[in-house]
Coordinates of C-alpha atoms in Angstrom, one line a residue:
M1 CA 124.8 79.4 65.5
E2 CA 128.4 78.2 66.0
R3 CA 128.8 78.1 62.2
D4 CA 127.6 81.8 62.0
A5 CA 130.2 82.9 64.5
Q6 CA 132.9 81.0 62.7
S7 CA 131.9 82.5 59.3
E8 CA 131.9 86.0 60.8
D9 CA 135.4 85.5 62.1
D10 CA 136.4 84.1 58.7
L11 CA 135.7 87.6 57.2
R12 CA 138.8 88.9 58.9
K13 CA 141.0 86.0 57.8
D14 CA 139.5 84.2 54.8
D15 CA 139.7 86.3 51.6
D16 CA 137.1 84.1 49.8
A17 CA 134.6 84.5 52.6
L18 CA 135.0 88.2 52.5
L19 CA 134.6 88.4 48.7
K20 CA 131.4 86.2 48.9
R21 CA 130.0 88.5 51.6
I22 CA 130.8 91.6 49.6
E23 CA 129.1 90.0 46.6
T24 CA 125.9 89.4 48.5
E25 CA 125.8 93.1 49.4
R26 CA 126.6 94.3 45.9
D27 CA 123.2 95.4 44.8
K28 CA 122.4 97.2 48.1
M29 CA 125.7 99.0 47.9
Y30 CA 125.1 100.1 44.3
G31 CA 121.6 101.4 45.2
I32 CA 122.9 103.4 48.1
A33 CA 125.8 104.8 46.1
Y34 CA 123.5 105.7 43.2
A35 CA 121.1 107.5 45.6
Y36 CA 124.0 109.6 46.8
M37 CA 125.9 110.1 43.5
R38 CA 122.9 110.2 41.1
N39 CA 125.1 108.9 38.4
E40 CA 125.9 105.3 37.3
S41 CA 129.6 105.6 36.7
D42 CA 130.2 107.6 39.9
A43 CA 128.1 105.1 41.9
L44 CA 130.2 102.2 40.5
E45 CA 133.4 104.1 41.3
A46 CA 132.2 104.7 44.9
V47 CA 131.4 101.0 45.3
Q48 CA 134.8 100.1 44.0
E49 CA 136.5 102.5 46.3
T50 CA 134.5 101.1 49.2
V51 CA 135.5 97.5 48.4
C52 CA 139.1 98.5 48.3
R53 CA 138.8 100.2 51.7
V54 CA 136.9 97.2 53.2
W55 CA 139.7 94.9 51.9
M56 CA 142.4 97.0 53.4
K57 CA 140.7 97.4 56.8
R58 CA 139.0 94.0 57.0
R59 CA 141.1 93.0 60.1
S60 CA 140.0 96.2 61.9
I61 CA 136.3 95.4 62.1
R62 CA 135.3 95.2 65.7
E63 CA 132.1 93.2 65.4
P64 CA 132.1 90.9 62.3
R65 CA 128.3 90.4 62.7
Y66 CA 127.9 94.0 61.8
F67 CA 130.0 93.6 58.7
A68 CA 127.2 94.9 56.3
T69 CA 126.5 97.9 58.4
W70 CA 130.2 98.7 58.7
M71 CA 130.7 98.4 54.9
I72 CA 127.7 100.6 54.1
R73 CA 128.9 103.2 56.5
I74 CA 132.3 103.2 54.6
L75 CA 130.3 103.5 51.4
I76 CA 128.4 106.5 52.6
N77 CA 131.6 108.2 53.8
V78 CA 133.1 107.6 50.4
C79 CA 130.1 109.1 48.7
M80 CA 130.0 112.1 51.0
D81 CA 133.7 112.7 50.5
E82 CA 133.3 112.6 46.7
R83 CA 130.3 115.0 46.9
K84 CA 132.3 117.4 49.0
K85 CA 135.2 117.2 46.5
R86 CA 132.8 117.8 43.6
K87 CA 131.6 121.0 45.2
R88 CA 135.2 122.3 45.2
E89 CA 135.7 121.4 41.5
L90 CA 133.7 122.9 38.7
P91 CA 133.2 120.3 35.9
S92 CA 133.1 121.3 32.3
P93 CA 129.7 121.7 30.6
D94 CA 130.3 118.6 28.5
A95 CA 130.8 116.5 31.6
N96 CA 127.5 117.9 33.1
L97 CA 125.7 117.0 29.9
D98 CA 127.0 113.4 29.9
R99 CA 126.1 113.0 33.6
L100 CA 122.6 114.3 33.0
V101 CA 122.0 112.0 30.1
A102 CA 123.3 108.9 31.9
S103 CA 121.5 109.7 35.2
D104 CA 118.2 110.5 33.4
R105 CA 118.1 107.0 31.8
T106 CA 118.7 105.3 35.1
L107 CA 116.4 107.6 37.1
E108 CA 113.6 107.0 34.7
R109 CA 113.7 103.4 35.7
L110 CA 113.1 104.3 39.3
G111 CA 109.7 105.9 38.4
M112 CA 109.6 108.9 40.8
A113 CA 112.9 110.3 39.8
E114 CA 111.9 113.9 39.5
Q115 CA 110.1 114.0 42.7
L116 CA 112.9 112.2 44.6
A117 CA 115.5 114.6 43.2
K118 CA 113.5 117.5 44.7
L119 CA 113.7 116.1 48.2
P120 CA 116.4 117.3 50.6
P121 CA 119.3 114.7 50.6
R122 CA 118.6 113.2 54.0
Y123 CA 114.9 112.6 53.1
R124 CA 115.8 111.2 49.7
M125 CA 118.3 108.8 51.3
V126 CA 115.7 107.5 53.8
V127 CA 113.1 107.0 51.0
V128 CA 115.6 105.1 48.8
L129 CA 116.8 102.9 51.6
K130 CA 113.3 102.1 52.8
Y131 CA 111.4 101.6 49.6
Y132 CA 114.1 100.8 47.0
R133 CA 116.5 98.8 49.2
D134 CA 113.8 97.3 51.5
M135 CA 115.6 98.3 54.7
T136 CA 113.7 98.6 58.0
V137 CA 113.6 101.8 59.9
M138 CA 115.9 100.3 62.6
E139 CA 118.4 99.2 59.9
I140 CA 118.4 102.7 58.4
A141 CA 118.8 104.3 61.9
E142 CA 121.7 102.1 62.6
L143 CA 123.3 102.7 59.3
L144 CA 122.9 106.5 59.4
E145 CA 123.7 106.6 63.2
K146 CA 120.5 108.4 64.0
P147 CA 117.7 107.6 66.4
D148 CA 114.9 105.6 64.8
G149 CA 112.4 108.4 65.7
T150 CA 114.5 110.7 63.6
I151 CA 114.3 108.3 60.7
R152 CA 110.6 107.9 61.1
T153 CA 110.2 111.7 61.1
W154 CA 112.3 112.1 58.0
L155 CA 110.4 109.4 56.3
H156 CA 107.1 111.0 57.2
K157 CA 108.2 114.4 56.0
A158 CA 109.6 113.0 52.8
L159 CA 106.4 111.2 52.0
K160 CA 104.4 114.3 52.8
L161 CA 106.6 116.3 50.4
L162 CA 106.2 113.7 47.7
R163 CA 102.4 113.6 48.1
L164 CA 102.3 117.4 47.9
E165 CA 104.6 117.4 44.9
M166 CA 102.5 114.8 43.1
E167 CA 99.3 116.7 43.8
L168 CA 100.7 119.9 42.6
G169 CA 102.1 118.1 39.5
K170 CA 98.7 116.6 38.7
E171 CA 97.0 120.0 39.1
G172 CA 99.7 121.8 37.1
A173 CA 99.5 119.2 34.3
G174 CA 95.7 119.6 34.2
H175 CA 95.9 123.3 34.0
E176 CA 98.5 123.1 31.2
R177 CA 96.3 120.7 29.3
V178 CA 93.3 123.0 29.6
A179 CA 95.4 126.0 28.3
E180 CA 96.9 124.0 25.5
E181 CA 93.6 122.6 24.3
G182 CA 91.8 125.9 24.7
W183 CA 89.1 124.6 27.1
G184 CA 87.1 127.4 28.7
R185 CA 87.4 129.6 25.6
R186 CA 84.3 130.7 23.9

């Protein structure tokens, strides 16, 4: 326990300890950034910006034991700032096409990409954090600075919407197949 307290204090002073700690959170950071940005290069850029901010403000962390939460909160703020900035800028059509192609490849690996993309942002974030980043409801609540009841409600509503979407998708696919193959025609 004494060693943990010492290593937590080291994050403020020891550059190597800080870099090791950032490295252990790398995959989680990328996953969260990708969930917000929906694009590999933008997610990587957000992670890089976050690491720079963490490095610059490392001595200002109040509770070193909450380092990961503090860093993820910075990451979310970076992502939100970038999304706000994007809304003000209109990218060229070519940039949109490149983004769609890159994000489609990565999203396909996640399995339920289409359904997740249809969810409202707060529901999508909770699902990604819970099921793709293996965070607990309490961790998500702390990270997003919301009551755990709110996170549970969002998660419940998100799963309900996903189930509904999947049921509609299956029914729709079935009806399309019937129409394509001409079933029911005499």
